[in-house]
PDB file of C-alpha atoms in Angstrom:
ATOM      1  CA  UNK A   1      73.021 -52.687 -62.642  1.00 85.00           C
ATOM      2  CA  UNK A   2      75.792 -52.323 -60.411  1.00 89.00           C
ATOM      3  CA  UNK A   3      76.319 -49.118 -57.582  1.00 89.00           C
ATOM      4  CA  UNK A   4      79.645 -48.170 -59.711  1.00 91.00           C
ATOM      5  CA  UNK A   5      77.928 -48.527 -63.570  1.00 92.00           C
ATOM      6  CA  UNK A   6      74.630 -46.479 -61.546  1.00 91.00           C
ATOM      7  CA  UNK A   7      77.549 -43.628 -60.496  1.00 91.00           C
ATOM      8  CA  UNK A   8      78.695 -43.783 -63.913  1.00 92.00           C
ATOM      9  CA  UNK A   9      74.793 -43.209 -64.984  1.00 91.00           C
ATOM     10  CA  UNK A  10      74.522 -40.042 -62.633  1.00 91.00           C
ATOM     11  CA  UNK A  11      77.726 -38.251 -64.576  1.00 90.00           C
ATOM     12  CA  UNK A  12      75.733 -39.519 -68.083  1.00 91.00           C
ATOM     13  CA  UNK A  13      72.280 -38.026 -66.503  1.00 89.00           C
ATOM     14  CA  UNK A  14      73.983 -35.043 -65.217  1.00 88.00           C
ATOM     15  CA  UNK A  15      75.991 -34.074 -68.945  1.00 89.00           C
ATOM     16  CA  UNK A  16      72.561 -34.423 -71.029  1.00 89.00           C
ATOM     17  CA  UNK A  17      69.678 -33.565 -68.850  1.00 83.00           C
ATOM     18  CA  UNK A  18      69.149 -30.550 -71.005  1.00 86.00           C
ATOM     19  CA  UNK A  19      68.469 -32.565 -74.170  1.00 89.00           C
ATOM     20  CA  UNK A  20      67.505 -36.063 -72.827  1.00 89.00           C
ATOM     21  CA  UNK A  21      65.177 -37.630 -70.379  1.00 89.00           C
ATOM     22  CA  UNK A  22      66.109 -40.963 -68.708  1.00 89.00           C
ATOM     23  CA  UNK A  23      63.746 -43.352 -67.587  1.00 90.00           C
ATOM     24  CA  UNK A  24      65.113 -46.158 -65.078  1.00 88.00           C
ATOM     25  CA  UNK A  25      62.269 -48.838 -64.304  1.00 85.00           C
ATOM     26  CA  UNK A  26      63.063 -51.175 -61.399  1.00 83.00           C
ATOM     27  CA  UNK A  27      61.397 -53.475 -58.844  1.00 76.00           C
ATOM     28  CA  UNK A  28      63.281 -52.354 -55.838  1.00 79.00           C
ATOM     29  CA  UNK A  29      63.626 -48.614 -55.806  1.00 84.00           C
ATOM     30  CA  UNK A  30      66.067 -49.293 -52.714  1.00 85.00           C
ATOM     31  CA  UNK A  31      68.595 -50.680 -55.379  1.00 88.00           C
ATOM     32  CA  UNK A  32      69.012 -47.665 -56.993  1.00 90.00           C
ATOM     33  CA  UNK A  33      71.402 -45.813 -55.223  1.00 92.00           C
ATOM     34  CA  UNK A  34      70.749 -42.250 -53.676  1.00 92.00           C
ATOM     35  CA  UNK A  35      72.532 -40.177 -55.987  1.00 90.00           C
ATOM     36  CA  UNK A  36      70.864 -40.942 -59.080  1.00 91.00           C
ATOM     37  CA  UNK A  37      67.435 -41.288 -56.800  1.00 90.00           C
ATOM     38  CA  UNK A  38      67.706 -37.401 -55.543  1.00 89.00           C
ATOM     39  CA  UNK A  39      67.922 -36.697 -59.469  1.00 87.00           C
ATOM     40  CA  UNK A  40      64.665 -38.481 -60.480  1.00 88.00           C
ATOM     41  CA  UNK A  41      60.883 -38.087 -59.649  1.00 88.00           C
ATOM     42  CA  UNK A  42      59.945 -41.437 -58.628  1.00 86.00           C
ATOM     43  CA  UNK A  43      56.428 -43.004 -59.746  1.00 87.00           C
ATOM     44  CA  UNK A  44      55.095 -46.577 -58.741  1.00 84.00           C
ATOM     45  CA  UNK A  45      52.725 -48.279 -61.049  1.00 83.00           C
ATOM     46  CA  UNK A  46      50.963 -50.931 -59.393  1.00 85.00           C
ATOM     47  CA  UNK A  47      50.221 -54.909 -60.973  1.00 89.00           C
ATOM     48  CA  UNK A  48      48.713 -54.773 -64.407  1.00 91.00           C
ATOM     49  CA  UNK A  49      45.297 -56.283 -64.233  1.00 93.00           C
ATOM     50  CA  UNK A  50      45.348 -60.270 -65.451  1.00 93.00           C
ATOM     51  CA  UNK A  51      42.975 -59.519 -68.139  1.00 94.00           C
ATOM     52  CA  UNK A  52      45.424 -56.904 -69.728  1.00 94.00           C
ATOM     53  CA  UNK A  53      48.427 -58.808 -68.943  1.00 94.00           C
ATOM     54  CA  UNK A  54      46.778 -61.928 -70.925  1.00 94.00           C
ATOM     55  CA  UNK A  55      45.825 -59.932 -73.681  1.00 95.00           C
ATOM     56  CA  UNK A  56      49.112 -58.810 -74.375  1.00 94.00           C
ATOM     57  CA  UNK A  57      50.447 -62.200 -73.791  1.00 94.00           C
ATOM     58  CA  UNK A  58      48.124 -63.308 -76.744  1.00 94.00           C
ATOM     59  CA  UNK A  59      49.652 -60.894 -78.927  1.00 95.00           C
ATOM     60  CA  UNK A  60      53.385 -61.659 -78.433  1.00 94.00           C
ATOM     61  CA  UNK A  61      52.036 -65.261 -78.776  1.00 93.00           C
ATOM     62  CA  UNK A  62      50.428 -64.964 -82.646  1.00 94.00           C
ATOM     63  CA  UNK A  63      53.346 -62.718 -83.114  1.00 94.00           C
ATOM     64  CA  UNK A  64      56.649 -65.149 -82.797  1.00 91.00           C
ATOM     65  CA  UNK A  65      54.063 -68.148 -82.946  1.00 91.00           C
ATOM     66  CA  UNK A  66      55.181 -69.519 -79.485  1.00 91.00           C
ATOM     67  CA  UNK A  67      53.540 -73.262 -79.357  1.00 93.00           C
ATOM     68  CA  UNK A  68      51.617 -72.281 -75.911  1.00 92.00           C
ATOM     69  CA  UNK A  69      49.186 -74.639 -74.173  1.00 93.00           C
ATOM     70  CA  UNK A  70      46.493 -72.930 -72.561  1.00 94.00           C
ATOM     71  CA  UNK A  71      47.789 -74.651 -69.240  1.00 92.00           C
ATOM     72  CA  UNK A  72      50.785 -72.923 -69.945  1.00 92.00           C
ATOM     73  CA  UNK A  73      49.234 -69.798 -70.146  1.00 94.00           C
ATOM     74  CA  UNK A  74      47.329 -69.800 -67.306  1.00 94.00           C
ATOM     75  CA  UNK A  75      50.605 -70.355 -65.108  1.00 92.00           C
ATOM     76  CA  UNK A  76      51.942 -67.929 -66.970  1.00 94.00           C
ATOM     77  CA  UNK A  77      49.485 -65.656 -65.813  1.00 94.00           C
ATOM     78  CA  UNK A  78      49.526 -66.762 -62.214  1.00 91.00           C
ATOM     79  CA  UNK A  79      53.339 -66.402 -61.681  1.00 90.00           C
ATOM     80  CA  UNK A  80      53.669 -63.225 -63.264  1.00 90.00           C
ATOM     81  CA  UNK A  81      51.326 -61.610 -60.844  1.00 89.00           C
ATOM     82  CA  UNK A  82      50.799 -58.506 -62.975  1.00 91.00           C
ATOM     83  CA  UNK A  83      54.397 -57.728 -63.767  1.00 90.00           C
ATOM     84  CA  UNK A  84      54.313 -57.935 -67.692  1.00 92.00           C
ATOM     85  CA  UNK A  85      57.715 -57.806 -67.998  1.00 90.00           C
ATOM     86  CA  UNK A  86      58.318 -60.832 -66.168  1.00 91.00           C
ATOM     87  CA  UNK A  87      55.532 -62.827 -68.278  1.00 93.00           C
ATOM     88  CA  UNK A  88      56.995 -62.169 -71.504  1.00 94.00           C
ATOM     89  CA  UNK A  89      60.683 -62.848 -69.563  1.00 93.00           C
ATOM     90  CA  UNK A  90      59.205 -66.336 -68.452  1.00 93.00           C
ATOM     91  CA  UNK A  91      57.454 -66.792 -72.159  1.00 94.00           C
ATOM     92  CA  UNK A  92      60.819 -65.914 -73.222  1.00 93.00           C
ATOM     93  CA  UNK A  93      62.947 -68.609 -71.466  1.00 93.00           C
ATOM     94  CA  UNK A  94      60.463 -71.284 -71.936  1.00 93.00           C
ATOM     95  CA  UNK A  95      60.063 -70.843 -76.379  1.00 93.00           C
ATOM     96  CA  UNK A  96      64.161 -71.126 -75.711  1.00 92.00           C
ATOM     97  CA  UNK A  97      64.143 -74.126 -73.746  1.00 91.00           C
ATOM     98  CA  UNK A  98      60.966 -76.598 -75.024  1.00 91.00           C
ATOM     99  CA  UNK A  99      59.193 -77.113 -77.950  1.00 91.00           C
ATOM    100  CA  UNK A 100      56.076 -76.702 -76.385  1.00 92.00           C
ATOM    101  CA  UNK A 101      55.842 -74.161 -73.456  1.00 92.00           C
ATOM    102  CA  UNK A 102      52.987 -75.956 -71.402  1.00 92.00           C
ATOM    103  CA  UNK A 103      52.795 -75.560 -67.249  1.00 91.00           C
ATOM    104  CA  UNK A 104      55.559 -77.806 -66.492  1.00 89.00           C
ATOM    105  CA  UNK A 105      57.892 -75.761 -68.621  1.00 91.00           C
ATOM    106  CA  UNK A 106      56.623 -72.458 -67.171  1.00 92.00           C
ATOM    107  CA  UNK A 107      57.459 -74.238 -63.483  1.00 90.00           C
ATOM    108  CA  UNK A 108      60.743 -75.353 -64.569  1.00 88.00           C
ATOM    109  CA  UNK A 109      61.928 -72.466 -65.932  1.00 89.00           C
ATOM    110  CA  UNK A 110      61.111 -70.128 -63.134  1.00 87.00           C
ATOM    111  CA  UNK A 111      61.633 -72.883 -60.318  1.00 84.00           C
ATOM    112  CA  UNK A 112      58.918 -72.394 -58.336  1.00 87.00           C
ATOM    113  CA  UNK A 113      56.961 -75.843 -57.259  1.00 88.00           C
ATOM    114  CA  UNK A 114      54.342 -76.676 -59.691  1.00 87.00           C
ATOM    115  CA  UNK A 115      50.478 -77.111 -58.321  1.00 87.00           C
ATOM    116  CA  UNK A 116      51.277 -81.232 -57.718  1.00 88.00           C
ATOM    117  CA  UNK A 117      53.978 -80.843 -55.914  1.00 89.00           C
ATOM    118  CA  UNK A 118      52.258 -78.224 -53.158  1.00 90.00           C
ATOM    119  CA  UNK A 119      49.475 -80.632 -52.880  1.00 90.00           C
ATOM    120  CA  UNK A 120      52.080 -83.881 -52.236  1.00 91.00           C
ATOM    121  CA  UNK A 121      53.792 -81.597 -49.795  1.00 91.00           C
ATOM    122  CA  UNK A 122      50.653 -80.493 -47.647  1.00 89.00           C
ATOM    123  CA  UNK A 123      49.412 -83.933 -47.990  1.00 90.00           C
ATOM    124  CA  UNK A 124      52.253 -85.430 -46.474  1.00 91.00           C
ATOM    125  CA  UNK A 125      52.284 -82.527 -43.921  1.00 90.00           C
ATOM    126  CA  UNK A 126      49.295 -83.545 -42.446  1.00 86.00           C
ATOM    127  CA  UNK A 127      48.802 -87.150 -43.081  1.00 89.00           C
ATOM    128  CA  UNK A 128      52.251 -88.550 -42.432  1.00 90.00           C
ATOM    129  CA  UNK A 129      54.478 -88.418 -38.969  1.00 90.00           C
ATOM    130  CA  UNK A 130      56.855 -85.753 -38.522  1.00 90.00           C
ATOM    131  CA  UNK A 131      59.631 -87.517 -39.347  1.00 92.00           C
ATOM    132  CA  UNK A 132      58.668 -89.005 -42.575  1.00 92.00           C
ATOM    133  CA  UNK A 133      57.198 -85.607 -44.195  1.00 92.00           C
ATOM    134  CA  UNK A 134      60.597 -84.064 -42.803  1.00 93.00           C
ATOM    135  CA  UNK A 135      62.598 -86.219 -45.166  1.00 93.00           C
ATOM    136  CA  UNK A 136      59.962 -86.558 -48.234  1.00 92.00           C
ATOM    137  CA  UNK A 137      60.010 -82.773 -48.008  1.00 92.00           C
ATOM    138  CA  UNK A 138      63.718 -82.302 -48.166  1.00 92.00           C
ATOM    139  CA  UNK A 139      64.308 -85.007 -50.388  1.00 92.00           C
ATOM    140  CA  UNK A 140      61.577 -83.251 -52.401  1.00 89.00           C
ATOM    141  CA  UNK A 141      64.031 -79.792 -52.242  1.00 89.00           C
ATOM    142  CA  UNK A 142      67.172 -81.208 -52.697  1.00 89.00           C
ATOM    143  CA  UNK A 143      65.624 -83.008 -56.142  1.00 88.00           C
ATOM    144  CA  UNK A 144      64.018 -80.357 -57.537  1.00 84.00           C
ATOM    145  CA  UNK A 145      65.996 -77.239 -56.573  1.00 84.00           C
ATOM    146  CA  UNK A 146      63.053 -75.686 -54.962  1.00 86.00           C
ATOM    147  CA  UNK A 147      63.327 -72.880 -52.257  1.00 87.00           C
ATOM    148  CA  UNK A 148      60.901 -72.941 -49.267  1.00 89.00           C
ATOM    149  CA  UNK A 149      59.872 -69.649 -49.425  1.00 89.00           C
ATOM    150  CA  UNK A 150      58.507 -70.807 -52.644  1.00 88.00           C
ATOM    151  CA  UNK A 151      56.951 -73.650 -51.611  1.00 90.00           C
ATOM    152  CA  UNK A 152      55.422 -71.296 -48.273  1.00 91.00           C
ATOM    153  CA  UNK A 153      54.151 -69.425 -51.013  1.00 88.00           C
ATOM    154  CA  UNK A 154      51.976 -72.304 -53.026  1.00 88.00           C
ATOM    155  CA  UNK A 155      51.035 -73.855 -49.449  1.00 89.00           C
ATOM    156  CA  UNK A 156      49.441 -70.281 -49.074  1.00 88.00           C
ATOM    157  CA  UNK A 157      47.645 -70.417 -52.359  1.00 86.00           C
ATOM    158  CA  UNK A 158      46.721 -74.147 -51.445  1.00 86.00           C
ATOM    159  CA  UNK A 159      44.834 -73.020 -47.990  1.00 84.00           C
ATOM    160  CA  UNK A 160      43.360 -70.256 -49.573  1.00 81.00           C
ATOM    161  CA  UNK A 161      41.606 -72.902 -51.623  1.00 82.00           C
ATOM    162  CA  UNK A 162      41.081 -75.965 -50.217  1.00 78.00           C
ATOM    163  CA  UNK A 163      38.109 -76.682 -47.722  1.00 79.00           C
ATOM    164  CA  UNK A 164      39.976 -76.213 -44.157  1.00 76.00           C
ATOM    165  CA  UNK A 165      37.839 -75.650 -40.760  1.00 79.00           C
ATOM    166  CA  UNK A 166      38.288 -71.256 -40.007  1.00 82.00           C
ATOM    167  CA  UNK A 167      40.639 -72.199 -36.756  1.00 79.00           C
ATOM    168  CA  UNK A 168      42.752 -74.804 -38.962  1.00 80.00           C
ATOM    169  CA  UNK A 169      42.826 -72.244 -41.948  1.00 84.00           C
ATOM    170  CA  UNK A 170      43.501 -69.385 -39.195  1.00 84.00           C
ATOM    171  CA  UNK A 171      46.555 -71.057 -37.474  1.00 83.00           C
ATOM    172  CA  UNK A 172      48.407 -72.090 -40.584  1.00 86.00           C
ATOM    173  CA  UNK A 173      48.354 -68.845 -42.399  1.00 88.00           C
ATOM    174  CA  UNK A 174      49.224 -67.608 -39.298  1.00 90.00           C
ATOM    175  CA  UNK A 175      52.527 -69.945 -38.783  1.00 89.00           C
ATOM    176  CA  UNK A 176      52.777 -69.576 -42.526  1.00 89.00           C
ATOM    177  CA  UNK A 177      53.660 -65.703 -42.427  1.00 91.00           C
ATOM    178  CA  UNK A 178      55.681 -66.135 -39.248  1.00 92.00           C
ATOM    179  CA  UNK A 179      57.953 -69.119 -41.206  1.00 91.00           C
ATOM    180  CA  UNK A 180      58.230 -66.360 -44.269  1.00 90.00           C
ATOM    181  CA  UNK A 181      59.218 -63.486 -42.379  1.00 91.00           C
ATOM    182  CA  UNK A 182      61.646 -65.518 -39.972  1.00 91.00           C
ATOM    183  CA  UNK A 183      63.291 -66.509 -43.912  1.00 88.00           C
ATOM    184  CA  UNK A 184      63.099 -63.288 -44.850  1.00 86.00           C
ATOM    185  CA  UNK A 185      65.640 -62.253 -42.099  1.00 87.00           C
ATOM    186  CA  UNK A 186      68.327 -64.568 -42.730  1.00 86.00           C
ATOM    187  CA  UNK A 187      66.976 -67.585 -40.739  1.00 87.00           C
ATOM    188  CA  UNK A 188      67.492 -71.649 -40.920  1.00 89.00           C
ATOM    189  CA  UNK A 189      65.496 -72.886 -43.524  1.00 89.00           C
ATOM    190  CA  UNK A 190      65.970 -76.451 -42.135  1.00 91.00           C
ATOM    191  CA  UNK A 191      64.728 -74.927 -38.535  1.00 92.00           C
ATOM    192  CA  UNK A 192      61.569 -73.299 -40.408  1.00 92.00           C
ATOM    193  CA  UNK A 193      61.027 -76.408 -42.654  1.00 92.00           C
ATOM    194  CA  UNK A 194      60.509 -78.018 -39.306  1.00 93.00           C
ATOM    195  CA  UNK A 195      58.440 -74.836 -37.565  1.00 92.00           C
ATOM    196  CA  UNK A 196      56.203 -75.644 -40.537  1.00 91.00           C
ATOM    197  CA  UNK A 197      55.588 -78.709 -40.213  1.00 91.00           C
ATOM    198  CA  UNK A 198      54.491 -78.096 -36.658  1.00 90.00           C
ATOM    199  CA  UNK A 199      52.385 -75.924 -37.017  1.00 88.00           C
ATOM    200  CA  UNK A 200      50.560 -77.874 -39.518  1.00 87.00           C
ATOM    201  CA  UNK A 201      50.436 -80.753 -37.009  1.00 87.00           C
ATOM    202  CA  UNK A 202      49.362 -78.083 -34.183  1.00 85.00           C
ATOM    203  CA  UNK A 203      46.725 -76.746 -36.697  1.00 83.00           C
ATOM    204  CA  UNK A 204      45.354 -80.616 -37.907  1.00 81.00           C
ATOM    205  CA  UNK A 205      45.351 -81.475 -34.363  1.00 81.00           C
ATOM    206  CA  UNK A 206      42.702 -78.424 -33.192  1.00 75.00           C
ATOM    207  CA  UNK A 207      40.829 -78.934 -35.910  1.00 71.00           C
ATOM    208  CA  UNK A 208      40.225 -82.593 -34.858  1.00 71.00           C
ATOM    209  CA  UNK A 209      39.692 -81.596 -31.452  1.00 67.00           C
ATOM    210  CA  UNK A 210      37.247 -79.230 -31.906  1.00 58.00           C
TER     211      UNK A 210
END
C-alpha cells in the first residue's frame, strides 16, 4: 500500500472509528506510515510453529486438491519460515504455474536457489581456484535469476549441516554475516561475491592447516 492510499486510510479510520475496527497486518511495521501508526495499538505475533503451519497447509491442500509432492511440501514448509500467509501465497503461485507443485516448482516460483544448487556452489567454493568458482558462480546467477543474499542464505543452512571442523564452521558463518550485512547496506554484490569466496578459501585453508 502506498504512503498517499495509507493517508487516504487515516481520513477512512478517522470517519468510522466509532462503528468499525480496522485491522492492518504487515511485515514491516516501518512501512506503515506514522499517522495511521499513532492511531493503532501495535501487536507482533511471532513465526507459527512448522507443525501448525503444515497442518493447515494439509487442509488448503484436500480442499482445492492441489497435486502436492511431499518434496514439495517440505520446501514449502522450509521457505515459509512460519509466515502462513506466505505458504499458502507460494502454494498459490505454484497450483497456477505447474501441474504438479513438487520442490523445483516451489524454488522457481519464489526464486530462491534450490538445495542442489547451494551444494554445487559451496562445492566449487572450496574445491575449485578462485577464478573458476568466480565465473561458475556468476554464470550460475546470471542463468537462474538468483540473488546472493539468497544464495548467503542456503550456504548458511548448508554449514549448519554439513560436517565442517568448529574453526572452519566458525570463520565462514562469520564472513557469511559480514557479506549479508555489507548487502544489506547497499554494497557491490560482485565485490561480496568475491569477499565470499575468500573467506571460504581463508576458512578451507585453516582448517587444513590445523
Amino acid at each position: 500500500m502506498t504512503s498517499a492510499a495509507q493517508s487516504a486510510l487515516r481520513r477512512v479510520i478517522e470517519q468510522y472509528t466509532k462503528n468499525v475496527r480496522f485491522c492492518i497486518i504487515c511485515n514491516y511495521v516501518n512501512k506503515i506510515i506514522p499517522a495511521v501508526q499513532s492511531r493503532c495499538t501495535r501487536f507482533r505475533f511471532g513465526p507459527l510453529p512448522r507443525p501448525e503451519v503444515e497442518k493447515r497447509l494439509n487442509h488448503v491442500v484436500d480442499a482445492e486438491k492441489v497435486n502436492l509432492t511431499e518434496d514439495g511440501r517440505q520446501a514449502l514448509l522450509k521457505l515459509s519460515k512460519g509466515d502462513m500467509r506466505r505458504a499458502l501465497n507460494v502454494l498459490q503461485a505454484c497450483h497456477a504455474a505447474y501441474d504438479v507443485t513438487d520442490e523445483a516448482a516451489v524454488y522457481n516460483c519464489t526464486g530462491n536457489p534450490d538445495p542442489a544448487d547451494i551444494e554445487a556452489i559451496m562445492q566449487s567454493m572450496m574445491n575449485e581456484s578462485f577464478e573458476t568458482s568466480y565465473r561458475r558462480i556468476s554464470s550460475l546467477k546470471m542463468e537462474k535469476g538468483l540473488a546472493l543474499q539468497d544464495i548467503i542464505q542456503g550456504c548458511f543452512d548448508f554449514v549448519a549441516t554439513v560436517e565442517f571442523p568448529r574453526q572452519t564452521r566458525v570463520v565462514l558463518l562469520d564472513h557469511l554475516a559480514q557479506v549479508e550485512h555489507r548487502l544489506s547496506t547497499g554494497a557491490s554484490e560482485k565485490l561480496q561475491l568475491t569477499a565470499l569466496l575468500g573467506a571460504t578459501k581463508l576458512a578451507i585453508e585453516l582448517s587444513q592447516n590445523k
